[in-house]
Short mmCIF file of C-alpha atoms in Angstrom, two decimals:
data_model
loop_
_atom_site.label_atom_id
_atom_site.label_comp_id
_atom_site.label_asym_id
_atom_site.label_seq_id
_atom_site.Cartn_x
_atom_site.Cartn_y
_atom_site.Cartn_z
CA MET A 19 144.94 108.25 90.76
CA ILE A 20 143.82 107.70 87.19
CA SER A 21 144.93 104.07 87.43
CA ARG A 22 142.91 103.63 90.63
CA GLY A 23 139.82 104.94 88.80
CA ARG A 24 140.35 102.48 85.95
CA THR A 25 140.73 99.64 88.44
CA VAL A 26 137.45 100.63 90.08
CA HIS A 27 135.72 100.78 86.68
CA ARG A 28 136.90 97.27 85.80
CA ALA A 29 135.85 95.91 89.19
CA VAL A 30 132.43 97.55 89.06
CA GLY A 31 131.90 96.39 85.48
CA ALA A 32 132.76 92.80 86.43
CA ALA A 33 130.38 92.92 89.39
CA VAL A 34 127.53 94.32 87.29
CA ALA A 35 128.20 91.60 84.70
CA ALA A 36 127.84 89.02 87.47
CA VAL A 37 124.46 90.49 88.41
CA LEU A 38 123.37 90.39 84.78
CA ALA A 39 124.26 86.70 84.66
CA ALA A 40 122.15 85.94 87.72
CA GLY A 41 118.96 85.32 85.76
CA VAL A 42 116.84 86.18 82.74
CA PRO A 43 115.75 89.84 82.79
CA LEU A 44 112.31 90.78 81.52
CA GLY A 45 112.79 94.49 81.00
CA TYR A 46 112.03 94.30 77.28
CA ALA A 47 109.85 91.22 77.12
CA PRO A 48 106.11 91.76 76.65
CA SER A 49 104.43 91.99 80.02
CA PRO A 50 102.97 88.58 80.94
CA ALA A 51 99.65 90.13 81.85
CA GLY A 52 96.02 90.07 80.87
CA ALA A 53 94.99 91.91 77.71
CA ALA A 54 93.35 94.70 79.71
CA VAL A 55 96.65 95.56 81.43
CA ALA A 56 99.44 94.55 79.05
CA GLY A 57 100.79 97.57 77.23
CA ALA A 58 98.91 100.05 79.43
CA SER A 59 100.51 103.45 79.98
CA PRO A 60 102.76 103.93 83.01
CA ALA A 61 101.68 107.59 83.30
CA SER A 62 100.02 107.07 86.68
CA ILE A 63 103.19 105.52 88.12
CA LEU A 64 105.31 108.39 86.83
CA ASP A 65 102.86 110.93 88.23
CA TRP A 66 102.88 109.36 91.68
CA ASP A 67 106.65 108.97 91.66
CA VAL A 68 106.79 112.75 91.20
CA ALA A 69 104.30 113.07 94.05
CA ALA A 70 106.52 110.89 96.23
CA GLU A 71 109.60 112.94 95.41
CA THR A 72 107.70 116.13 96.19
CA ALA A 73 106.46 114.85 99.55
CA ILE A 74 109.71 113.18 100.59
CA TRP A 75 112.23 115.77 99.44
CA ASP A 76 110.64 119.04 98.34
CA VAL A 77 108.43 119.32 101.41
CA ALA A 78 109.81 117.01 104.11
CA ARG A 79 113.46 117.55 103.11
CA GLN A 80 114.43 114.06 104.15
CA PRO A 81 118.12 113.23 103.59
CA PRO A 82 118.96 110.43 101.13
CA GLN A 83 119.27 107.68 103.74
CA ILE A 84 115.68 108.39 104.83
CA GLN A 85 114.27 109.11 101.37
CA SER A 86 114.86 105.51 100.37
CA ARG A 87 112.41 104.14 102.96
CA GLY A 88 109.46 106.20 101.73
CA ALA A 89 110.21 105.53 98.06
CA ALA A 90 110.43 101.78 98.70
CA MET A 91 107.12 101.77 100.55
CA VAL A 92 105.36 103.66 97.76
CA HIS A 93 106.68 101.53 94.93
CA GLY A 94 106.40 98.23 96.78
CA ALA A 95 102.69 98.93 97.27
CA ILE A 96 102.23 100.12 93.68
CA PHE A 97 103.89 96.95 92.39
CA ASP A 98 101.66 94.66 94.44
CA ALA A 99 98.54 96.48 93.21
CA VAL A 100 99.52 96.46 89.53
CA ASN A 101 100.79 92.89 89.70
CA ALA A 102 97.48 91.70 91.17
CA ILE A 103 95.39 93.35 88.45
CA ALA A 104 97.76 91.98 85.78
CA GLY A 105 97.03 88.42 86.94
CA ARG A 106 100.04 88.00 89.24
CA PRO A 107 102.71 87.47 86.56
CA TYR A 108 105.38 87.98 89.23
CA GLN A 109 105.77 86.99 92.83
CA PRO A 110 104.04 89.68 94.91
CA TYR A 111 106.24 91.58 97.32
CA LEU A 112 103.84 91.43 100.27
CA VAL A 113 100.34 90.65 99.07
CA ALA A 114 98.25 89.84 96.00
CA PRO A 115 94.86 91.52 96.56
CA PRO A 116 91.91 89.78 94.90
CA ALA A 117 91.53 91.05 91.34
CA ASP A 118 90.11 89.78 88.04
CA GLY A 119 91.81 92.20 85.66
CA SER A 120 88.82 94.47 85.17
CA GLU A 121 90.00 96.97 87.78
CA SER A 122 91.41 100.38 86.85
CA VAL A 123 95.20 100.27 87.12
CA ASP A 124 95.33 104.06 87.37
CA ALA A 125 92.94 104.07 90.33
CA ALA A 126 94.93 101.29 92.00
CA VAL A 127 98.27 103.07 91.53
CA ALA A 128 96.92 106.38 92.82
CA THR A 129 95.28 104.77 95.84
CA ALA A 130 98.29 102.68 96.81
CA ALA A 131 100.69 105.62 96.53
CA TYR A 132 98.37 108.15 98.16
CA GLN A 133 97.56 106.02 101.19
CA VAL A 134 101.22 105.16 101.81
CA LEU A 135 102.31 108.79 101.48
CA ASP A 136 99.43 109.99 103.63
CA SER A 137 100.50 107.58 106.38
CA LEU A 138 104.09 108.83 106.17
CA PHE A 139 103.31 112.55 105.99
CA PRO A 140 100.06 113.37 107.79
CA ALA A 141 101.01 117.06 107.81
CA GLN A 142 100.81 117.00 104.00
CA HIS A 143 97.35 115.42 103.96
CA ASP A 144 95.52 118.27 102.23
CA ASP A 145 97.97 118.51 99.32
CA LEU A 146 98.17 114.75 98.92
CA ARG A 147 94.41 114.40 99.04
CA ALA A 148 93.96 117.09 96.40
CA ARG A 149 96.39 115.27 94.12
CA TYR A 150 94.62 111.99 94.73
CA ASP A 151 91.23 113.50 93.96
CA ARG A 152 92.59 114.84 90.66
CA SER A 153 93.92 111.39 89.81
CA LEU A 154 90.58 109.70 90.46
CA ALA A 155 88.72 112.41 88.57
CA ALA A 156 90.56 111.29 85.43
CA VAL A 157 89.23 107.72 85.86
CA PRO A 158 85.67 107.06 84.66
CA ASP A 159 83.25 106.40 87.50
CA GLY A 160 82.05 102.84 87.81
CA PRO A 161 83.05 99.32 88.85
CA ALA A 162 86.55 99.53 87.35
CA GLU A 163 87.39 102.60 89.38
CA ARG A 164 85.94 101.14 92.57
CA GLY A 165 87.79 97.88 92.00
CA GLY A 166 91.08 99.68 91.42
CA VAL A 167 90.64 101.70 94.60
CA ALA A 168 89.99 98.51 96.57
CA VAL A 169 93.09 96.77 95.18
CA GLY A 170 95.30 99.81 95.82
CA ALA A 171 93.96 100.20 99.35
CA ARG A 172 94.75 96.58 100.21
CA ALA A 173 98.28 96.87 98.84
CA ALA A 174 98.87 100.08 100.79
CA ALA A 175 97.47 98.61 104.00
CA ALA A 176 99.79 95.61 103.72
CA MET A 177 102.80 97.88 103.26
CA ILE A 178 101.89 100.24 106.09
CA ASP A 179 101.32 97.29 108.43
CA ALA A 180 104.59 95.62 107.41
CA ARG A 181 106.61 98.71 108.26
CA ARG A 182 104.90 99.50 111.54
CA GLY A 183 107.47 99.27 114.34
CA ASP A 184 110.35 98.69 111.91
CA GLY A 185 112.80 100.76 113.97
CA SER A 186 112.60 103.87 111.84
CA PHE A 187 113.16 107.31 113.37
CA GLY A 188 114.72 105.96 116.53
CA SER A 189 116.84 107.98 118.92
CA GLN A 190 120.12 106.12 118.40
CA THR A 191 123.33 108.08 117.79
CA PHE A 192 126.77 106.99 116.64
CA PRO A 193 129.36 106.58 119.41
CA VAL A 194 131.71 109.54 119.58
CA GLY A 195 135.30 108.33 119.81
CA THR A 196 138.52 109.95 120.94
CA LEU A 197 141.10 107.40 119.77
CA PRO A 198 142.81 107.46 116.35
CA GLY A 199 140.50 106.09 113.66
CA GLN A 200 137.32 106.54 115.69
CA TRP A 201 134.55 108.73 114.32
CA ARG A 202 133.66 112.01 115.88
CA PRO A 203 131.32 114.83 114.65
CA THR A 204 132.83 116.94 111.88
CA PRO A 205 132.82 120.64 110.99
CA PRO A 206 130.95 122.77 110.21
CA THR A 207 127.74 121.12 111.49
CA TYR A 208 129.18 118.73 114.11
CA GLY A 209 126.05 116.62 113.69
CA ASN A 210 125.35 113.02 114.70
CA GLU A 211 122.39 111.80 112.71
CA THR A 212 120.31 108.81 111.58
CA ALA A 213 122.16 106.00 113.33
CA TRP A 214 118.74 104.30 113.51
CA VAL A 215 118.89 103.56 109.78
CA GLY A 216 121.35 100.73 110.39
CA ARG A 217 119.03 99.15 112.95
CA MET A 218 115.87 99.35 110.85
CA LYS A 219 114.23 96.12 109.72
CA PRO A 220 115.25 95.43 106.11
CA PHE A 221 112.66 95.13 103.33
CA LEU A 222 114.32 92.18 101.59
CA LEU A 223 117.39 90.99 103.45
CA PRO A 224 117.03 88.60 106.41
CA ARG A 225 119.22 90.87 108.56
CA ALA A 226 120.93 94.23 108.25
CA SER A 227 124.38 92.77 108.94
CA MET A 228 124.13 90.15 106.19
CA PHE A 229 126.96 91.65 104.16
CA ARG A 230 129.33 92.46 107.00
CA THR A 231 132.74 93.37 105.62
CA ALA A 232 136.18 92.77 107.08
CA GLY A 233 136.25 96.45 107.98
CA PRO A 234 138.32 99.44 106.90
CA PRO A 235 142.08 99.06 106.46
CA ALA A 236 144.28 99.29 109.54
CA LEU A 237 145.57 102.78 110.21
CA THR A 238 149.17 101.60 109.86
CA SER A 239 148.59 99.80 106.55
CA ALA A 240 149.76 100.81 103.08
CA GLN A 241 146.14 100.74 101.88
CA TYR A 242 145.14 103.30 104.48
CA ALA A 243 148.05 105.52 103.44
CA ARG A 244 147.01 105.30 99.78
CA ASP A 245 143.39 106.22 100.63
CA TYR A 246 144.59 109.06 102.85
CA THR A 247 146.99 110.49 100.29
CA GLU A 248 144.40 110.35 97.49
CA VAL A 249 141.55 112.07 99.31
CA LYS A 250 143.92 114.64 100.79
CA ALA A 251 145.12 115.62 97.32
CA VAL A 252 141.93 115.55 95.24
CA GLY A 253 139.29 116.15 97.91
CA SER A 254 140.52 119.41 99.37
CA ALA A 255 138.42 122.55 98.96
CA THR A 256 141.50 124.17 97.40
CA SER A 257 142.76 121.15 95.44
CA THR A 258 144.76 121.84 92.29
CA ALA A 259 144.83 118.11 91.43
CA ARG A 260 141.07 117.93 90.88
CA THR A 261 139.76 118.94 87.44
CA ALA A 262 136.78 121.23 86.83
CA ASP A 263 134.73 118.24 85.63
CA GLN A 264 135.60 116.27 88.74
CA THR A 265 134.51 119.21 90.88
CA ASP A 266 131.23 119.35 88.97
CA ALA A 267 130.73 115.60 89.43
CA ALA A 268 131.42 115.80 93.17
CA ILE A 269 128.82 118.54 93.63
CA TRP A 270 126.34 116.87 91.26
CA TRP A 271 126.40 113.54 93.10
CA HIS A 272 126.17 115.30 96.48
CA ASP A 273 122.81 116.91 95.61
CA ARG A 274 120.38 115.80 98.32
CA ARG A 275 117.68 115.54 95.66
CA LEU A 276 119.00 112.21 94.48
CA ALA A 277 119.54 111.91 90.73
CA GLU A 278 117.96 108.45 90.84
CA TRP A 279 114.50 110.02 90.95
CA GLU A 280 114.88 111.55 87.49
CA ILE A 281 116.92 108.69 86.05
CA LYS A 282 114.30 106.04 86.75
CA ARG A 283 111.46 108.12 85.32
CA GLN A 284 113.56 108.88 82.26
CA LEU A 285 114.25 105.19 81.66
CA VAL A 286 110.55 104.34 81.84
CA THR A 287 109.96 106.82 79.02
CA THR A 288 113.00 106.18 76.82
CA GLN A 289 112.68 102.39 77.10
CA ARG A 290 108.92 102.55 76.53
CA LEU A 291 107.94 100.45 79.51
CA ASP A 292 104.30 99.61 80.04
CA VAL A 293 102.65 99.88 83.45
CA VAL A 294 103.53 96.35 84.59
CA ARG A 295 107.19 96.58 83.65
CA ALA A 296 107.45 100.10 85.08
CA ALA A 297 105.95 98.96 88.40
CA ARG A 298 108.41 96.09 88.59
CA MET A 299 111.40 98.25 87.65
CA PHE A 300 110.64 100.89 90.28
CA ALA A 301 110.02 98.28 92.96
CA MET A 302 113.22 96.38 92.23
CA ALA A 303 115.39 99.49 92.17
CA ASP A 304 113.84 101.14 95.22
CA LEU A 305 113.68 98.10 97.48
CA ALA A 306 117.25 97.09 96.63
CA GLU A 307 118.30 100.67 97.34
CA VAL A 308 116.71 100.92 100.77
CA ASP A 309 118.19 97.63 101.96
CA ALA A 310 121.64 98.56 100.68
CA VAL A 311 121.35 101.78 102.68
CA ILE A 312 120.28 99.87 105.79
CA ALA A 313 123.22 97.46 105.38
CA CYS A 314 125.56 100.42 104.83
CA PHE A 315 124.50 102.21 108.00
CA ASN A 316 124.82 98.95 109.90
CA GLU A 317 128.43 98.89 108.69
CA LYS A 318 128.93 102.50 109.78
CA ALA A 319 127.86 101.62 113.31
CA ALA A 320 129.96 98.44 113.35
CA TRP A 321 133.25 100.14 112.37
CA ASN A 322 132.70 103.78 113.40
CA ARG A 323 135.59 105.02 111.20
CA TRP A 324 136.58 108.68 111.20
CA ARG A 325 135.96 110.89 108.19
CA PRO A 326 138.78 112.25 106.00
CA VAL A 327 138.58 115.73 107.52
CA THR A 328 139.29 114.27 110.97
CA ALA A 329 141.88 111.81 109.71
CA ILE A 330 143.88 114.41 107.82
CA ARG A 331 143.83 117.03 110.56
CA LEU A 332 144.99 114.37 113.03
CA GLY A 333 147.33 112.56 110.66
CA ASP A 334 150.17 112.66 113.17
CA THR A 335 148.20 110.47 115.61
CA ASP A 336 147.47 107.42 113.41
CA GLY A 337 150.85 105.72 113.77
CA ASN A 338 151.40 105.67 110.00
CA PRO A 339 154.61 107.44 108.87
CA ALA A 340 153.16 107.92 105.35
CA THR A 341 150.27 110.17 106.46
CA ALA A 342 151.45 113.76 106.82
CA PRO A 343 148.91 115.83 108.80
CA ASP A 344 147.32 119.11 107.73
CA PRO A 345 145.49 120.74 110.67
CA ASN A 346 143.75 123.21 108.34
CA TRP A 347 142.58 120.74 105.68
CA THR A 348 138.96 121.24 104.57
CA PRO A 349 137.00 119.09 102.09
CA LEU A 350 135.24 120.43 99.00
CA LEU A 351 131.86 119.26 100.30
CA VAL A 352 130.24 119.48 103.72
CA THR A 353 130.84 116.15 105.45
CA PRO A 354 127.63 114.26 106.34
CA ALA A 355 126.94 113.63 110.02
CA HIS A 356 127.85 109.94 110.23
CA PRO A 357 130.95 107.74 109.86
CA ASP A 358 132.99 107.19 106.72
CA TYR A 359 132.86 103.42 106.28
CA THR A 360 130.90 102.41 104.25
CA SER A 361 129.74 105.13 101.85
CA GLY A 362 125.98 105.49 101.85
CA HIS A 363 125.83 106.96 98.37
CA THR A 364 127.81 104.17 96.74
CA CYS A 365 125.72 101.60 98.61
CA ASP A 366 122.48 103.02 97.26
CA SER A 367 123.85 103.75 93.77
CA GLY A 368 125.41 100.30 93.62
CA ALA A 369 122.01 98.77 94.31
CA VAL A 370 120.07 101.04 91.94
CA MET A 371 122.47 100.80 89.01
CA SER A 372 122.90 97.03 89.25
CA ALA A 373 119.13 96.52 89.66
CA LEU A 374 118.53 98.56 86.51
CA ALA A 375 121.27 96.69 84.63
CA TYR A 376 119.67 93.40 85.61
CA PHE A 377 116.17 94.54 84.77
CA PHE A 378 117.09 95.71 81.27
CA GLY A 379 119.61 92.93 80.70
CA ARG A 380 122.27 95.33 79.43
CA ASP A 381 124.71 97.95 80.64
CA ASP A 382 124.76 100.36 77.70
CA ILE A 383 121.56 102.40 78.07
CA ALA A 384 122.22 106.14 78.01
CA PHE A 385 120.60 108.46 80.54
CA SER A 386 121.15 111.81 82.19
CA ALA A 387 119.94 113.94 85.09
CA TYR A 388 120.10 117.56 86.21
CA SER A 389 121.33 118.92 89.55
CA ALA A 390 120.31 122.34 90.79
CA ASP A 391 123.27 122.25 93.20
CA SER A 392 125.85 122.00 90.42
CA GLY A 393 123.71 123.76 87.82
CA SER A 394 124.62 121.03 85.35
CA ARG A 395 123.24 117.96 83.62
CA ARG A 396 125.51 114.94 83.55
CA TYR A 397 125.29 112.24 80.89
CA PHE A 398 126.11 108.55 81.19
CA ARG A 399 126.59 105.78 78.65
CA GLY A 400 125.38 103.13 81.04
CA PHE A 401 124.97 101.92 84.59
CA THR A 402 128.58 100.90 85.26
CA GLN A 403 129.84 104.31 84.17
CA ALA A 404 127.45 106.04 86.58
CA LEU A 405 128.43 103.78 89.49
CA THR A 406 132.11 104.26 88.75
CA GLU A 407 131.69 108.03 88.70
CA VAL A 408 129.88 108.24 92.04
CA THR A 409 132.57 106.00 93.55
CA ASP A 410 135.15 108.51 92.38
CA ALA A 411 133.05 111.57 93.15
CA ARG A 412 132.83 110.92 96.89
CA VAL A 413 136.63 110.98 97.01
CA TRP A 414 136.78 114.08 94.81
CA GLY A 415 134.40 115.75 97.26
CA GLY A 416 136.73 114.97 100.17
CA ILE A 417 134.10 113.23 102.26
CA HIS A 418 134.94 109.53 101.79
CA THR A 419 137.99 107.35 101.39
CA ARG A 420 138.31 105.14 98.31
CA THR A 421 137.90 101.95 100.34
CA ALA A 422 134.69 103.20 101.94
CA ASP A 423 133.32 103.89 98.45
CA THR A 424 134.30 100.60 96.82
CA GLN A 425 133.06 98.53 99.75
CA GLY A 426 129.80 100.49 99.72
CA ALA A 427 129.29 99.80 96.02
CA ALA A 428 129.94 96.10 96.71
CA ILE A 429 127.19 96.05 99.34
CA GLY A 430 124.80 97.57 96.81
CA LEU A 431 125.66 94.90 94.25
CA GLN A 432 125.30 92.11 96.81
CA THR A 433 121.90 93.44 97.83
CA THR A 434 120.70 93.39 94.23
CA ALA A 435 122.01 89.85 93.75
CA TYR A 436 120.06 88.72 96.83
CA MET A 437 116.91 90.44 95.56
CA VAL A 438 117.24 88.88 92.11
CA ALA A 439 117.45 85.42 93.66
CA HIS A 440 114.50 85.85 96.03
CA TYR A 441 112.05 88.57 94.93
CA PHE A 442 110.06 89.87 91.96
CA ARG A 443 110.60 86.69 89.98
CA PRO A 444 108.17 85.45 87.32
CA ALA A 445 105.42 83.51 89.05
#
């Protein structure tokens, strides 16, 4: 199992290196913006990213596959507003509102984020409005403030209009199978949730099925037996093969408050990004993430593969002599209410980590994040290490097979590569 982890690390590192080679990153270059904007503080972006996390997770309690949509909408609108005021140094995502550089960036950021969040969470209107009023109160009254509000409002309106009727929050469910290999709801929740994510209109990709894989390994294959044996041994709630650190990692990565929220804000601060670079970094990471999640859930619906807990309890039905069943097997973590293949978390982490590696042009930036679920802070030397760990951690948690994880990470990397080639490029 250690050798499999090393193989994954090498494969992930090679894939991230390929993303880095896809173009010239501008994470450390001076922002190609007007003097009034270049070097400006990203404090307003950080503040409204916290506001987005609060609205999306702390209050609405949206699961990760839904969180990504709201975050992408907020930061896509913020990017378009900041980019316009900066003189359009990069291709806009949706729109470049008229601006001459005299507008308040802080007012534009607050307005873009507030109006998007208010459209997503009308029940939170009073709290969001109070936060918005505090943001504007810190901006001197006058033409700059009014101009910033106008730019932010146009960026928000473009985003809200673009996502209207995008297929979100539909009533679709995953088919419930009865044959070996087919997904069915899992204990203890027996839920069937968010199949609509895979049918939602992507933000960047031309279609959700763009990165269709060849599918999970055949039940009778040696690869399936290897995946089965690994997750059965290290993913059990009572596993003696899993170390204490692996248990901590499994719980840490399973925290529904995604670590990516803190990691991205931390990188803005430690890497001393100005407002233009911060807006671009957030937009690239969040829009790559949401489309990787959409592609992942499209894969889930296409292959409808059973989860490890089902596979192991019914191991005598798969036709593979190397898969000994255990009718009482229980995973360390609660299994999410959708199919195994591909792994949603490795899809989104693959996109985020490779987008950050591309943006900064390097893979050796240290960062960390805290999880209340595990009660621990985990530290990483770079983006490949983090992606490798989450790929392992979903197996250690007993909720995904190795193949589902590695193929999910590959979708995330492919999504970033597509974004790099088509979006957020220097004008």
